[in-house]
PDB file of C-alpha atoms in Angstrom:
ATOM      1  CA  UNK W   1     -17.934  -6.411  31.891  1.00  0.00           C
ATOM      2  CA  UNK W   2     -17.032  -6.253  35.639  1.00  0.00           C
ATOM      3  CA  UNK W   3     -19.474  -5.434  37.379  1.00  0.00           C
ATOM      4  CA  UNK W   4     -18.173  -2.774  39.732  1.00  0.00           C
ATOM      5  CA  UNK W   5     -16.234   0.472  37.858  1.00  0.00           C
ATOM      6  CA  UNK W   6     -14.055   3.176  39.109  1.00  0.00           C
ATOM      7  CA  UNK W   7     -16.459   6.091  40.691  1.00  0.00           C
ATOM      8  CA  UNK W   8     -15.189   9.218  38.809  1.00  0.00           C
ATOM      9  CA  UNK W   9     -14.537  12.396  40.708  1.00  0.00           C
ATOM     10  CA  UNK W  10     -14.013  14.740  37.606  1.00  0.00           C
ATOM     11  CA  UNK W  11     -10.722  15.483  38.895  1.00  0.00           C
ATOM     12  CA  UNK W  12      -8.986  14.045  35.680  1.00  0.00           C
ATOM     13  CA  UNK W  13      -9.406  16.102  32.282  1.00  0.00           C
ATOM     14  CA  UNK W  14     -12.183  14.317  30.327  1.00  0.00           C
ATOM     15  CA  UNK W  15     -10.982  13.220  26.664  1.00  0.00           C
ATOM     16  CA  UNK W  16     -13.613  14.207  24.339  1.00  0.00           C
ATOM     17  CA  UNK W  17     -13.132  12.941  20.807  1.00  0.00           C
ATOM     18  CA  UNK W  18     -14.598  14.557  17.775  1.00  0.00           C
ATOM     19  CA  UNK W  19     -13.005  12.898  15.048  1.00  0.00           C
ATOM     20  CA  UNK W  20     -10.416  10.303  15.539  1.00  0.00           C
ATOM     21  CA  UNK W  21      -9.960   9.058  11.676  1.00  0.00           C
ATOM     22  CA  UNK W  22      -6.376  10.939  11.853  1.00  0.00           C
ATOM     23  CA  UNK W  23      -5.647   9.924  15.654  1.00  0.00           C
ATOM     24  CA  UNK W  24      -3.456   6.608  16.543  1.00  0.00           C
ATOM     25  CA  UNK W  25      -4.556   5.402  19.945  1.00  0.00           C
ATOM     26  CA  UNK W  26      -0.867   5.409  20.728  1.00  0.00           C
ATOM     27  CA  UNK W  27      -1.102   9.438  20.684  1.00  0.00           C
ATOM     28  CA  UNK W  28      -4.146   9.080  23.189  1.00  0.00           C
ATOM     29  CA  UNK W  29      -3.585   6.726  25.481  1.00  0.00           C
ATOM     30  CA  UNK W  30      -1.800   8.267  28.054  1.00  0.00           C
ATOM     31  CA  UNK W  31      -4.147  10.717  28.538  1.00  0.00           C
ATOM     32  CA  UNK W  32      -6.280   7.757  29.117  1.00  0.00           C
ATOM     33  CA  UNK W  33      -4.376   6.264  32.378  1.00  0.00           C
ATOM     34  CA  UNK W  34      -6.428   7.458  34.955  1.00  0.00           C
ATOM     35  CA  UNK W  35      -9.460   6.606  34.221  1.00  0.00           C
ATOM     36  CA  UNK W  36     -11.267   9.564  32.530  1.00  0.00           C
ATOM     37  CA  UNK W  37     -14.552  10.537  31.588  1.00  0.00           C
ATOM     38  CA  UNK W  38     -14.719   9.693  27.660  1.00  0.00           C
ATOM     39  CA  UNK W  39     -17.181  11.518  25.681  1.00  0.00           C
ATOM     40  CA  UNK W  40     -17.336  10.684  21.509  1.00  0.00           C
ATOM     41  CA  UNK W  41     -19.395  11.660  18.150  1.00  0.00           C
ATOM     42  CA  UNK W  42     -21.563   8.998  16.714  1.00  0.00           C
ATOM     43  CA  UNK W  43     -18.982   9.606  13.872  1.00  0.00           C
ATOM     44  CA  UNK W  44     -16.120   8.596  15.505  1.00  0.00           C
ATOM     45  CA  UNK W  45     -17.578   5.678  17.354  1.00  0.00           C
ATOM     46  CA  UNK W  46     -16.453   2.533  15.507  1.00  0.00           C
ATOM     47  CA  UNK W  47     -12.869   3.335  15.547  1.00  0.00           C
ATOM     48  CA  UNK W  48     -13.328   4.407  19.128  1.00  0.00           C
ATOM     49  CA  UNK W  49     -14.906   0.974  20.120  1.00  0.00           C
ATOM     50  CA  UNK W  50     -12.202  -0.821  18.498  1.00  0.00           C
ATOM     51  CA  UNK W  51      -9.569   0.782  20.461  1.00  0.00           C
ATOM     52  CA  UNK W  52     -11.264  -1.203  23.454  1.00  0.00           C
ATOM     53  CA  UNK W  53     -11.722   1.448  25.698  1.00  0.00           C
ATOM     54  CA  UNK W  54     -14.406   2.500  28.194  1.00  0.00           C
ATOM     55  CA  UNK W  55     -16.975   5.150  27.072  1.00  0.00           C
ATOM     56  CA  UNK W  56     -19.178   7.350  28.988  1.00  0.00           C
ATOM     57  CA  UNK W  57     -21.311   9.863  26.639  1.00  0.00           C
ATOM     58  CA  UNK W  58     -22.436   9.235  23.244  1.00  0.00           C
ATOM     59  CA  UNK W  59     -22.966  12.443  21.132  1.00  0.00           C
ATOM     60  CA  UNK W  60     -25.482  11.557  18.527  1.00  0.00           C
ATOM     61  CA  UNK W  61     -28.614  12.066  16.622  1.00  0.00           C
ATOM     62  CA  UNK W  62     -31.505  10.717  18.232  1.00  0.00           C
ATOM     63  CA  UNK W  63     -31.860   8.458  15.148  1.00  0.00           C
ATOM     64  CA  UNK W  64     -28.675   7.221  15.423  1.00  0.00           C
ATOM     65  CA  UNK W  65     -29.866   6.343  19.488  1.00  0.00           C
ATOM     66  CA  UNK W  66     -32.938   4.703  18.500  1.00  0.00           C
ATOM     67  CA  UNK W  67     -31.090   2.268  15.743  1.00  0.00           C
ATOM     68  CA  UNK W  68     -27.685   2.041  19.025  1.00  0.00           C
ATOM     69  CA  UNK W  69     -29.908   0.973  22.128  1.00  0.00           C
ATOM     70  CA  UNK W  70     -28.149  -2.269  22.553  1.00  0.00           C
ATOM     71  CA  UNK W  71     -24.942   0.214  23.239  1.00  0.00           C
ATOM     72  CA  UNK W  72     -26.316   1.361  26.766  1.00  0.00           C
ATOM     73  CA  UNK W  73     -25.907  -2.179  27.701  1.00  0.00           C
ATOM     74  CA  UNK W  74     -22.995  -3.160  26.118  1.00  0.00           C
ATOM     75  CA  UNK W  75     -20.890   0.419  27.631  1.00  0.00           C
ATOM     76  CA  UNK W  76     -23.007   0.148  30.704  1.00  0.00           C
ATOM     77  CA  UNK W  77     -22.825   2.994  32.495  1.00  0.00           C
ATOM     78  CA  UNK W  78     -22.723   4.883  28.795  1.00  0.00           C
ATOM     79  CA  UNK W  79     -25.507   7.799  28.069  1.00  0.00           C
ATOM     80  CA  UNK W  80     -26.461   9.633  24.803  1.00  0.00           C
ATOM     81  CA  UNK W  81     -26.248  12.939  24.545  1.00  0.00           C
ATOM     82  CA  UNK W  82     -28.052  14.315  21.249  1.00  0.00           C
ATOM     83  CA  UNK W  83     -26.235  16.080  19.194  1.00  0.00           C
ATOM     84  CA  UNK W  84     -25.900  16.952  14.988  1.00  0.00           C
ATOM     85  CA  UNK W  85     -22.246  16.573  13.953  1.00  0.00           C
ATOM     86  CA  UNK W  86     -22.770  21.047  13.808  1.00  0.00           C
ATOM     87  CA  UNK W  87     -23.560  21.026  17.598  1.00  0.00           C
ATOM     88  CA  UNK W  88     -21.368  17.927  19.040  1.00  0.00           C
ATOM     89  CA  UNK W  89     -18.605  20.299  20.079  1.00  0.00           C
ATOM     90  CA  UNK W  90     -20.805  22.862  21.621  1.00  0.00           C
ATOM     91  CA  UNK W  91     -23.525  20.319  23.765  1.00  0.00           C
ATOM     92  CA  UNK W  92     -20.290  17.846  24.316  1.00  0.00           C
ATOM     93  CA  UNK W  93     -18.527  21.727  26.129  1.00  0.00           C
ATOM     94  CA  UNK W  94     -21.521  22.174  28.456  1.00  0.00           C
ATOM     95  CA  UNK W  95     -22.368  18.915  29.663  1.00  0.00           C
ATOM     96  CA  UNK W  96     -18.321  18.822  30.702  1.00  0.00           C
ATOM     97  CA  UNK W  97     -19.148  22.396  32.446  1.00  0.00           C
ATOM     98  CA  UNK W  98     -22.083  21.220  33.846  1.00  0.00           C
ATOM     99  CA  UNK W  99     -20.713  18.208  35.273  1.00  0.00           C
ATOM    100  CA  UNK W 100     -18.048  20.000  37.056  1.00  0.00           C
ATOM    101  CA  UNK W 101     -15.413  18.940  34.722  1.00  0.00           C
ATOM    102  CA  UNK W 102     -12.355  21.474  35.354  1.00  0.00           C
ATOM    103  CA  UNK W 103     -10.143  20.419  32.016  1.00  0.00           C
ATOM    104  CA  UNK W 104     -10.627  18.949  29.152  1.00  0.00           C
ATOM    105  CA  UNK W 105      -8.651  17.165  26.488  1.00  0.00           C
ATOM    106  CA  UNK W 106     -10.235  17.552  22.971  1.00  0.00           C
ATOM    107  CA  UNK W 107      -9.243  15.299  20.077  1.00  0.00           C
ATOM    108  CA  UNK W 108      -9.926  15.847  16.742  1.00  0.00           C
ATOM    109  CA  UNK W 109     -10.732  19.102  15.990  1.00  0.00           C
ATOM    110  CA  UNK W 110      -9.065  21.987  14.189  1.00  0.00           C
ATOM    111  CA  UNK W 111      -7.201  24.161  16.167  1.00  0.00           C
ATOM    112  CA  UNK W 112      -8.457  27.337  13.739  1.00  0.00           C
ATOM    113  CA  UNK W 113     -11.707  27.097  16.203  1.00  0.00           C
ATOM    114  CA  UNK W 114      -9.577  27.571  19.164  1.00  0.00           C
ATOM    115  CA  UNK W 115     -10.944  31.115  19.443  1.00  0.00           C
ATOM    116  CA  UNK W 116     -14.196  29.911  19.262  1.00  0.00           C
ATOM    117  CA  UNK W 117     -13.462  28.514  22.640  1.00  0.00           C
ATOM    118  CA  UNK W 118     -11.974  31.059  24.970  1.00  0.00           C
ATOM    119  CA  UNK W 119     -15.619  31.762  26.368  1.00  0.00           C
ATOM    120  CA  UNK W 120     -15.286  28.312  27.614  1.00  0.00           C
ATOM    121  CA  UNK W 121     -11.196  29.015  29.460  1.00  0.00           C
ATOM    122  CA  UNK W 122     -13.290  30.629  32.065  1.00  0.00           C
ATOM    123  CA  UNK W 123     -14.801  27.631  32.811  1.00  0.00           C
ATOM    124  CA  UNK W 124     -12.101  24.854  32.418  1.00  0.00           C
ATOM    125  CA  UNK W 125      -8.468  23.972  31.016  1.00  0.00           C
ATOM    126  CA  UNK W 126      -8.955  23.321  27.355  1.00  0.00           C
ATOM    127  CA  UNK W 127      -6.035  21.015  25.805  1.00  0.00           C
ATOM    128  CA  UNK W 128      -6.480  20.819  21.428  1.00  0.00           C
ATOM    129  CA  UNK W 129      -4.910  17.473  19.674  1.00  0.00           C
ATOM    130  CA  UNK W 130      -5.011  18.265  15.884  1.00  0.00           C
ATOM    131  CA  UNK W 131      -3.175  15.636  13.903  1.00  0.00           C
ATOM    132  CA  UNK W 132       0.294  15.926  15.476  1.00  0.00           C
ATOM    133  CA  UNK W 133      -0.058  19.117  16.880  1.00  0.00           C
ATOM    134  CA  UNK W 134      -1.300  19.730  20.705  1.00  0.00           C
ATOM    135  CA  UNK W 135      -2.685  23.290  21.511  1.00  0.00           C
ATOM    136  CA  UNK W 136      -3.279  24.723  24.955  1.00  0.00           C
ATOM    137  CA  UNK W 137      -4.232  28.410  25.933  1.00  0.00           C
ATOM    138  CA  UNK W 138      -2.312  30.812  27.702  1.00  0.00           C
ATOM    139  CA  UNK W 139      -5.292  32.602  29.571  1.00  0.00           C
ATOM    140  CA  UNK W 140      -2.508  35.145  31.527  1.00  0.00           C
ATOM    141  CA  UNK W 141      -1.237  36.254  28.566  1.00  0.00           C
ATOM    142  CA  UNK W 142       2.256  35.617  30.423  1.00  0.00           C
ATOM    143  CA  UNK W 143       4.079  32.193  29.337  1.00  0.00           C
ATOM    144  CA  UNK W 144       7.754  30.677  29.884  1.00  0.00           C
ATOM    145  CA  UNK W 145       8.908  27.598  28.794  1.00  0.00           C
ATOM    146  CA  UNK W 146      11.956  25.222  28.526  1.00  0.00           C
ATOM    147  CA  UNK W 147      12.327  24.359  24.952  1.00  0.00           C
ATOM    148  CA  UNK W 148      14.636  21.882  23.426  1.00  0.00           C
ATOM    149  CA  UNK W 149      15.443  23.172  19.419  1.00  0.00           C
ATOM    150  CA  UNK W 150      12.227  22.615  18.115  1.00  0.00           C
ATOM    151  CA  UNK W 151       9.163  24.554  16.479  1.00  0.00           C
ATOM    152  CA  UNK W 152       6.074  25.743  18.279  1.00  0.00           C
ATOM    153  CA  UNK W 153       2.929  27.691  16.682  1.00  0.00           C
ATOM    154  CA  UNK W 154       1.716  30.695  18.275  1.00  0.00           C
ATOM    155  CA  UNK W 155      -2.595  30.813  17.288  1.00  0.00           C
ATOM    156  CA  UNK W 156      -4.363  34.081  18.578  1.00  0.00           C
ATOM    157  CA  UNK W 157      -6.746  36.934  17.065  1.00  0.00           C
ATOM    158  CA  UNK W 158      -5.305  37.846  13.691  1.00  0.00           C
ATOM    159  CA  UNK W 159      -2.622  40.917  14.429  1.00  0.00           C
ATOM    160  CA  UNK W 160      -2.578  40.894  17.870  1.00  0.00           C
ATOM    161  CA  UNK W 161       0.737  42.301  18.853  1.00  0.00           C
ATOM    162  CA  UNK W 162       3.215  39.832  20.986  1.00  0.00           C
ATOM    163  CA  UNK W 163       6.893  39.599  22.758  1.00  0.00           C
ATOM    164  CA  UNK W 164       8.997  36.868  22.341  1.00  0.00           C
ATOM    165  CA  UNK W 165      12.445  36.770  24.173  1.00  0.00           C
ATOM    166  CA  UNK W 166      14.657  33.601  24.282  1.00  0.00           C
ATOM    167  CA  UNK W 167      17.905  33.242  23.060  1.00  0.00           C
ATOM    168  CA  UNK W 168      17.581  34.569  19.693  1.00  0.00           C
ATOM    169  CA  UNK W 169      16.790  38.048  21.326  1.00  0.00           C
ATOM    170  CA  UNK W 170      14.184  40.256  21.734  1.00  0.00           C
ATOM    171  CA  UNK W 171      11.152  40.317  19.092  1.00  0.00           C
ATOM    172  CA  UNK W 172       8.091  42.247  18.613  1.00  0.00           C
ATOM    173  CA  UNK W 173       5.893  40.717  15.884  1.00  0.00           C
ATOM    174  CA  UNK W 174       1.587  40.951  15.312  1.00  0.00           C
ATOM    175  CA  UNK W 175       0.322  37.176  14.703  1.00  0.00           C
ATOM    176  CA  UNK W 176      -0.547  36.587  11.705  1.00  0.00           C
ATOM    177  CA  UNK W 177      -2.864  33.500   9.827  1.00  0.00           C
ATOM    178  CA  UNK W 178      -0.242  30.941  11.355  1.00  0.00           C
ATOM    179  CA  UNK W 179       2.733  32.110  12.775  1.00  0.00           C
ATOM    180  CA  UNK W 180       5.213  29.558  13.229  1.00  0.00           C
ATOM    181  CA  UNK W 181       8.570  30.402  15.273  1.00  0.00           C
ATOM    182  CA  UNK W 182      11.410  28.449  15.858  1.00  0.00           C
ATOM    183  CA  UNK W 183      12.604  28.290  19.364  1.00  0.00           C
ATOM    184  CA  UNK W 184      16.068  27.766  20.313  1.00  0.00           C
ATOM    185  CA  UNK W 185      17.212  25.345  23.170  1.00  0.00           C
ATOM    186  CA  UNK W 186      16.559  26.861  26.502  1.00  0.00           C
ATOM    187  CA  UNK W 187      14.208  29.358  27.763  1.00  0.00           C
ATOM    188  CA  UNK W 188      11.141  31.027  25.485  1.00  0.00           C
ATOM    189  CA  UNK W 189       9.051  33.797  27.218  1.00  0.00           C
ATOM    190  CA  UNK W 190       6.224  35.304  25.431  1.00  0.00           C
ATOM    191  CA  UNK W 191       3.884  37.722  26.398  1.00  0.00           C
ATOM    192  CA  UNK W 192       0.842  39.515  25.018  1.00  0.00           C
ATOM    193  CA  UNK W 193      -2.452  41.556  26.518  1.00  0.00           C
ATOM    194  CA  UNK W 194      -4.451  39.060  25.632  1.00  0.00           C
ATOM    195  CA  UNK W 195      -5.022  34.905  25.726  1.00  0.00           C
ATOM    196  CA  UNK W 196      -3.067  32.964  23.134  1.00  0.00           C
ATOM    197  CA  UNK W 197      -2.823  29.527  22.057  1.00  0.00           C
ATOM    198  CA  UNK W 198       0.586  27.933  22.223  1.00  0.00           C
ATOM    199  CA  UNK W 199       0.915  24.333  19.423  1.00  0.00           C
ATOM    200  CA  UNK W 200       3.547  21.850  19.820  1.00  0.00           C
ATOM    201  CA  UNK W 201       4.543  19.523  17.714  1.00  0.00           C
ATOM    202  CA  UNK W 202       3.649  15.602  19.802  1.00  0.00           C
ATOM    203  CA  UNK W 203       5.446  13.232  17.367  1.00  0.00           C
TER     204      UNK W 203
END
């Protein structure tokens, strides 16, 4: 390992992976260019590590630490955090806050607990990767988007009431369980009184 390393500023979003038994690296690894801060469960570790990429927190049990030391050599700079698999998601959030982190990229965990997570949009840009689907919050309420013909899922508090207007016309509809919409080629604008979650399809 080289013994100098890129000084991070927290100005990239961190990529914090939960559970990466359904994620190629080839659906991460962009987000990996510049250098981020990685954080990853104890869970997801080993497929992590084989990936060959650089790792800065450990989430894990503080069994799993004592039986790991010879990791905070081998991922120099690396730290453990502790964490159950229950709280990963949670202590994994506020050390990112804490740490002046400003967006984050999570991988790995089902976008149903996006609403868990709008206390945390105050604090920073929250990005979801479930499976093939990426998820991002529309804190405004207010969105507009180029579309080629494709499908997008629209995730917010069962029954709230939104506006959708793109080529198709005008539509009032209250989101339900999943709502899934297909969007015609051009220009979607969709609007609500309240933060929404917006899922597109990566691959």
């Amino acid at each position: 390992m080289s013994s100098h390393h890129f000084v991070k500023e927290q100005q990239e979003p961190a990529v914090f992976i939960l559970d990466a038994s359904q994620i190629q690296f080839d659906q991460i690894s962009s987000l990996l260019e510049w250098v981020p801060t990685v954080l990853v469960a104890e869970n997801s570790l080993d497929r992590v590590l084989s990936w060959g990429i650089k790792i800065d927190v450990i989430l894990a049990s503080d069994t799993f630490q004592e039986e790991n030391k010879h990791l905070l050599e081998e991922q120099y700079p690396v730290k453990f955090l502790t964490a159950t698999l229950d709280t990963a998601l949670e202590e994994g959030l506020q050390y990112l806050v804490a740490s002046k982190h400003f967006a984050a990229h999570l991988i790995g965990i089902p976008h149903l607990k996006a609403l868990e997570l709008e206390s945390k949009t105050e604090f920073m840009d929250l990005t979801i990767i479930d499976g093939d689907w990426k998820y991002y919050p529309v804190k405004s309420g207010k969105f507009r988007k180029w579309f080629s013909e494709s499908e997008i899922h629209i995730h917010a508090k069962e029954g709230l009431p939104i506006e959708i207007d793109n080529e198709n016309g005008k539509l009032i509809l209250p989101i339900s369980y999943t709502t899934f919409l297909e969007v015609p080629e051009g220009i979607t604008e969709i609007n609500s009184s309240s933060i929404f979650w917006i899922g597109e399809k990566i691959r």
